[in-house]
C-alpha positions as a printed NumPy array, in Angstrom:
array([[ 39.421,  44.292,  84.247],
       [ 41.474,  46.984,  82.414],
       [ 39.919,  47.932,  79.167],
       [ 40.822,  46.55 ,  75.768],
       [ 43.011,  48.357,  72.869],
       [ 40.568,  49.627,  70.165],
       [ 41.309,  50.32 ,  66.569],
       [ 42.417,  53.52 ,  64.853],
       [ 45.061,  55.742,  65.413],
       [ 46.445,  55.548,  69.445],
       [ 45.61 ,  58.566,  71.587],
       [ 49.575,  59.498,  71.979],
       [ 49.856,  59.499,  68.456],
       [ 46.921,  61.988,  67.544],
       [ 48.531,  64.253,  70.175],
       [ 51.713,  64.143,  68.826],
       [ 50.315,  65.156,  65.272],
       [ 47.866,  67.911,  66.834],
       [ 51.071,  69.555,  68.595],
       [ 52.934,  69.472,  65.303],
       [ 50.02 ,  71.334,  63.802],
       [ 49.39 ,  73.556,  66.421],
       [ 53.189,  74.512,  66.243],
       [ 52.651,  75.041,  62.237],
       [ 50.515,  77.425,  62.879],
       [ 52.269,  79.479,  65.003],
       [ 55.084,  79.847,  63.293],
       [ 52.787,  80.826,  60.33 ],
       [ 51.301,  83.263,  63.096],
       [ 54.789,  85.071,  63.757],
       [ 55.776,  85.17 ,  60.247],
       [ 52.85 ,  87.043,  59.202],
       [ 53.452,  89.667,  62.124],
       [ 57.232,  89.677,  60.945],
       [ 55.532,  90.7  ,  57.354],
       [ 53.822,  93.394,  58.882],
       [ 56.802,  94.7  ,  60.802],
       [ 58.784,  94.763,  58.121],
       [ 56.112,  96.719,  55.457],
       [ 55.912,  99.421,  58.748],
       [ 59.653,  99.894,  58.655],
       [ 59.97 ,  99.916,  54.939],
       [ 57.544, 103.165,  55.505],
       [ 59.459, 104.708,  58.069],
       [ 63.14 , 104.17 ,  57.224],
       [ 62.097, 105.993,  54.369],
       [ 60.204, 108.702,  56.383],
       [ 63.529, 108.623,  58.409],
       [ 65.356, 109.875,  54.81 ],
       [ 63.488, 112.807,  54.726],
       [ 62.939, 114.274,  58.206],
       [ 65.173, 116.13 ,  60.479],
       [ 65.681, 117.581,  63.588],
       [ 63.596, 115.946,  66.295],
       [ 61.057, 114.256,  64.325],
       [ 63.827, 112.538,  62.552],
       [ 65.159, 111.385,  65.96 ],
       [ 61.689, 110.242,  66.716],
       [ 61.309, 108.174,  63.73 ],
       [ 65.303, 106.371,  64.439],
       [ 63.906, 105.693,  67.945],
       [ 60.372, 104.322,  66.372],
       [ 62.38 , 102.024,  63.713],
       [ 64.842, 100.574,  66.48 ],
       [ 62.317, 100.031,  68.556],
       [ 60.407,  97.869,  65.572],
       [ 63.432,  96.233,  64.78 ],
       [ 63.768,  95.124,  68.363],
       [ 60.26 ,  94.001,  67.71 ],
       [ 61.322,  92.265,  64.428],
       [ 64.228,  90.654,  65.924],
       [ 61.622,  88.812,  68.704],
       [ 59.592,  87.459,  65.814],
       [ 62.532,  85.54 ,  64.19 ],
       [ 63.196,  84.574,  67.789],
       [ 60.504,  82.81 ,  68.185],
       [ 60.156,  81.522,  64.465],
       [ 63.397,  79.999,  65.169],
       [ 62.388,  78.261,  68.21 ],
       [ 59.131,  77.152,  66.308],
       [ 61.229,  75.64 ,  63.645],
       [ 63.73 ,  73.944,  65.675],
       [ 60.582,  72.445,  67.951],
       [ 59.206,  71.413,  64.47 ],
       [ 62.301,  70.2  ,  62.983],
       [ 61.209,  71.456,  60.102],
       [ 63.821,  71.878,  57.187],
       [ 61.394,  74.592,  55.195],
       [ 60.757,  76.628,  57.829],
       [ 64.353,  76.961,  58.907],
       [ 64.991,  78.27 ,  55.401],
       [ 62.737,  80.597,  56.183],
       [ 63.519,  82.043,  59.443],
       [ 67.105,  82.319,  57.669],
       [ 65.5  ,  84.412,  55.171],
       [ 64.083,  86.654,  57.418],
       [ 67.273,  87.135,  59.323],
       [ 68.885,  88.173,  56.201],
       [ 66.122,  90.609,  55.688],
       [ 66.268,  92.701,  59.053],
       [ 69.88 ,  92.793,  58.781],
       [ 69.186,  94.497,  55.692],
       [ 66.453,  96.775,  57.145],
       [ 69.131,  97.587,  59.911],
       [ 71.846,  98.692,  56.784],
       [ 69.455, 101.067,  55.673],
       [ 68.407, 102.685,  58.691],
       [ 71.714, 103.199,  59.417],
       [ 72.501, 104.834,  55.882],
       [ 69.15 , 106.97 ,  56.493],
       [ 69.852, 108.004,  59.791],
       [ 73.051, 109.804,  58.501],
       [ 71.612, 111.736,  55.815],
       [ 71.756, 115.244,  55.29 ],
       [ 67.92 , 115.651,  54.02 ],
       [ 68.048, 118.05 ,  50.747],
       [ 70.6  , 120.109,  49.274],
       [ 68.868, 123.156,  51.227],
       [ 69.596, 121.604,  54.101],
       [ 72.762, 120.765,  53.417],
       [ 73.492, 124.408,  52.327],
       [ 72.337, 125.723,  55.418],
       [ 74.321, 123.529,  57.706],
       [ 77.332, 124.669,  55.712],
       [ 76.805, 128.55 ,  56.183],
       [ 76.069, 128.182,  60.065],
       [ 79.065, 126.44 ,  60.171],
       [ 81.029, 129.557,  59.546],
       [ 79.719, 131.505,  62.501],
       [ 81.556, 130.278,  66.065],
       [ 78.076, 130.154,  67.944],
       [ 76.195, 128.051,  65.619],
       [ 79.507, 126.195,  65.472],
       [ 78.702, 124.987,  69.311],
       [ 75.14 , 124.918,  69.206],
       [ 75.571, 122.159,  66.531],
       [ 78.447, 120.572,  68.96 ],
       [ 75.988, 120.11 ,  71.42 ],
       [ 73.215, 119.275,  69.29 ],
       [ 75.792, 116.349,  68.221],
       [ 76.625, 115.599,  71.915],
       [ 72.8  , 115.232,  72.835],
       [ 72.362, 113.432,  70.005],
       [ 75.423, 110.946,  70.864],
       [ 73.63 , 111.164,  74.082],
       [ 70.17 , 109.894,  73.181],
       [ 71.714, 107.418,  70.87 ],
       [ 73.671, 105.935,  74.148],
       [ 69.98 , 105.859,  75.958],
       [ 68.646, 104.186,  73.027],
       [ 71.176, 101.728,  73.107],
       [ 71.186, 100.595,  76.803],
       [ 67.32 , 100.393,  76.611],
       [ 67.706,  97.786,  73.511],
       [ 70.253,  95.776,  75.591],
       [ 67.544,  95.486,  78.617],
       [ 64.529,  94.727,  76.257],
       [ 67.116,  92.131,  74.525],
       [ 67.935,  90.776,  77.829],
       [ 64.555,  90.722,  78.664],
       [ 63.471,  89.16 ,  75.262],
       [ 66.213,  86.378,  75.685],
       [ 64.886,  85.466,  79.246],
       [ 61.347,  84.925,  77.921],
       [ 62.327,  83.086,  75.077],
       [ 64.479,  80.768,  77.711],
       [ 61.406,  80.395,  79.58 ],
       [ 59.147,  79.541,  76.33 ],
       [ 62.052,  77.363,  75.119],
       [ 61.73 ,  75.593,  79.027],
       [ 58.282,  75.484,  78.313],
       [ 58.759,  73.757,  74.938],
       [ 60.899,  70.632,  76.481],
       [ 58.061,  70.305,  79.346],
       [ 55.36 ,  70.011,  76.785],
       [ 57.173,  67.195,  75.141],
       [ 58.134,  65.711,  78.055],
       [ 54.463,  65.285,  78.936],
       [ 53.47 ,  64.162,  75.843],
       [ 56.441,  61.575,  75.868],
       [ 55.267,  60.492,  79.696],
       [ 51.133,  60.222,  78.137],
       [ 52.436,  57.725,  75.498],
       [ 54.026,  55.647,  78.033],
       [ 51.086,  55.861,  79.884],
       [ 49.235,  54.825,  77.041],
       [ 51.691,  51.791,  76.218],
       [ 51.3  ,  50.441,  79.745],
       [ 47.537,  50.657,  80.285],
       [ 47.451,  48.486,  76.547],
       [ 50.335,  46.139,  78.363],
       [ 48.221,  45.621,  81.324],
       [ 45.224,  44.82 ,  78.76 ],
       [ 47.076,  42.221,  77.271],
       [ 47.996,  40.787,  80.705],
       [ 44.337,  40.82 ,  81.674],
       [ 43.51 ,  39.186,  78.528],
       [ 46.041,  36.79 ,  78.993],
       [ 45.23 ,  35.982,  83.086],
       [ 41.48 ,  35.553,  81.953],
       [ 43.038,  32.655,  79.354],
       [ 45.099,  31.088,  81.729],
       [ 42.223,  30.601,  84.267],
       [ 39.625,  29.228,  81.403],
       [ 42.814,  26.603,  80.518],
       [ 43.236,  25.707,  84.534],
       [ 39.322,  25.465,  84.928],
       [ 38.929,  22.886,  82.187],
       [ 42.204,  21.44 ,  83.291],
       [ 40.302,  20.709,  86.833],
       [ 37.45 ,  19.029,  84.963],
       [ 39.209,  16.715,  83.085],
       [ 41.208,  15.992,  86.228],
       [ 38.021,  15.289,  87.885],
       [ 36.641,  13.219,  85.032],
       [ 39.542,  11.338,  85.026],
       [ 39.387,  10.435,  87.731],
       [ 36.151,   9.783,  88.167],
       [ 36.119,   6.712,  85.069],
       [ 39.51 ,   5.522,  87.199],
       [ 37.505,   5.044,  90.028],
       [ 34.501,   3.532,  87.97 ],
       [ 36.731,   0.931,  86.338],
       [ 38.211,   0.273,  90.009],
       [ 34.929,  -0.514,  90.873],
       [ 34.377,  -2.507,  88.08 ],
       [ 37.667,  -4.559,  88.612],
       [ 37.267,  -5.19 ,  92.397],
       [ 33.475,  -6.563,  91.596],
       [ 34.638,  -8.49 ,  88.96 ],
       [ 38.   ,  -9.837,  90.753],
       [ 34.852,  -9.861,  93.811],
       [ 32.956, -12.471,  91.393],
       [ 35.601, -14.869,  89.898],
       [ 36.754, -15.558,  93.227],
       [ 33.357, -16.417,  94.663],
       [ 32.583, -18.538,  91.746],
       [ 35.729, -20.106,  91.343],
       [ 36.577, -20.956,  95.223],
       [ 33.423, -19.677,  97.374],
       [ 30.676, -21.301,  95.171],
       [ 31.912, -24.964,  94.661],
       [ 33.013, -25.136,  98.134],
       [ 29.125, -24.561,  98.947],
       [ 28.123, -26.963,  96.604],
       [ 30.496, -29.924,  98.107],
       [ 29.282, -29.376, 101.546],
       [ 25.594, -29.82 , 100.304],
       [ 26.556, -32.781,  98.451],
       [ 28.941, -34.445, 101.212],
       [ 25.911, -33.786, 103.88 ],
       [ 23.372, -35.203, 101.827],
       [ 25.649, -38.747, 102.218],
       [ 26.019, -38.951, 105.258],
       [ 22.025, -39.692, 105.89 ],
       [ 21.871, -42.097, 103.38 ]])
């Protein structure tokens, strides 16, 4: 016998509502990391403002590579949301988006900034001397150079970043495919309670069926009975009987 539905909330549906919450609170997970992020580049786009030379290339490299880190976040706040279909926290990772765009503007303002008027000053007077004239050339063209590294690296950890988000995405739709299959799981074992319930009616209805079938026909063959001994009776007493009595009599004349 399969077992019978209980009351409260069904199993499929608590599951549902603890993967919505579970969901919540990652995406309140990433957006606090994406906080963080953000206060650390604050901090070193302006570091970035004031440096030069090689620590300043340093610090670009450092903020890119944060950025990059920044840019996974909303990533996966995004796929959060949309899993959620949530309205608020699409707003949010919007928001966000908005915000490292901006934090990109202004590393790209602080990268090309000349540091103090000293500095400034200086550049200009080694300008006018041919040799410092090609030193800074190819100070420009390593530059250019590490900025083209930089570059290619960010497209493979991009690449890289949108091939595990695929994959978490894929995982997504599997997770809710199972949970879809466990409620129809759960909706057939309550149908096949129902038919249980309903098969163990339907053979209490055919068993008392067969009784009165059986007491039925038990009177019929009781008042069968009753009618044969009764037709039995008014035939012996209305042909069998007086028949004996008129062979008595008719004997009993003959010896007188």
């Amino acid at each position: 016998s399969a077992p019978r539905r209980t009351g409260g909330r069904p199993p499929a549906a608590g599951a549902c509502v603890g993967h919505e919450a579970a969901m919540s609170d990652l995406f309140e997970g990433y957006q606090t990391d994406l906080r963080d992020v953000f206060e650390t580049l604050e901090a070193r786009i302006a570091k970035v403002s004031r440096v030069k030379g090689d620590a300043k290339r340093k610090e670009v490299k450092r903020a890119n590579e944060e950025l990059e880190e920044a840019a996974e976040l909303i990533e996966s706040m995004e796929l959060s949301a949309k899993s959620l279909g949530n309205r608020k926290f699409e707003k949010r990772v919007a928001h966000a988006e908005r915000e490292l765009e901006q934090l990109r503007e202004r590393l790209a303002e602080a990268e090309q900034a000349l540091g103090s008027a000293a500095e400034r000053d200086a550049l200009f007077e080694g300008a006018a001397t041919s040799d410092l004239a090609v030193s800074s050339l190819d100070q420009r063209e390593r530059v250019a150079a590490a900025t083209k590294e930089l570059r290619d690296t960010g497209d493979i950890v991009r690449d890289a970043m949108r091939t595990a988000k695929d994959a978490e995405a894929m995982g997504v739709d599997t997770l809710g495919e199972l949970h879809t299959q466990r409620e129809r799981m759960q909706s057939s074992r309550a149908k096949l309670g129902d038919i249980n319930d309903n098969l163990g009616r339907a053979q209490r209805i055919m068993r008392g069926i067969h009784r009165r079938v059986m007491t039925n026909k038990l009177i019929t063959l009781f008042i069968a009975l009753i009618l044969v001994g009764g037709i039995g009776a008014i035939v012996y007493f209305a042909f069998i009987a007086p028949n004996i009595g008129g062979g008595g009599g008719g004997g009993g004349g003959g010896g007188g």
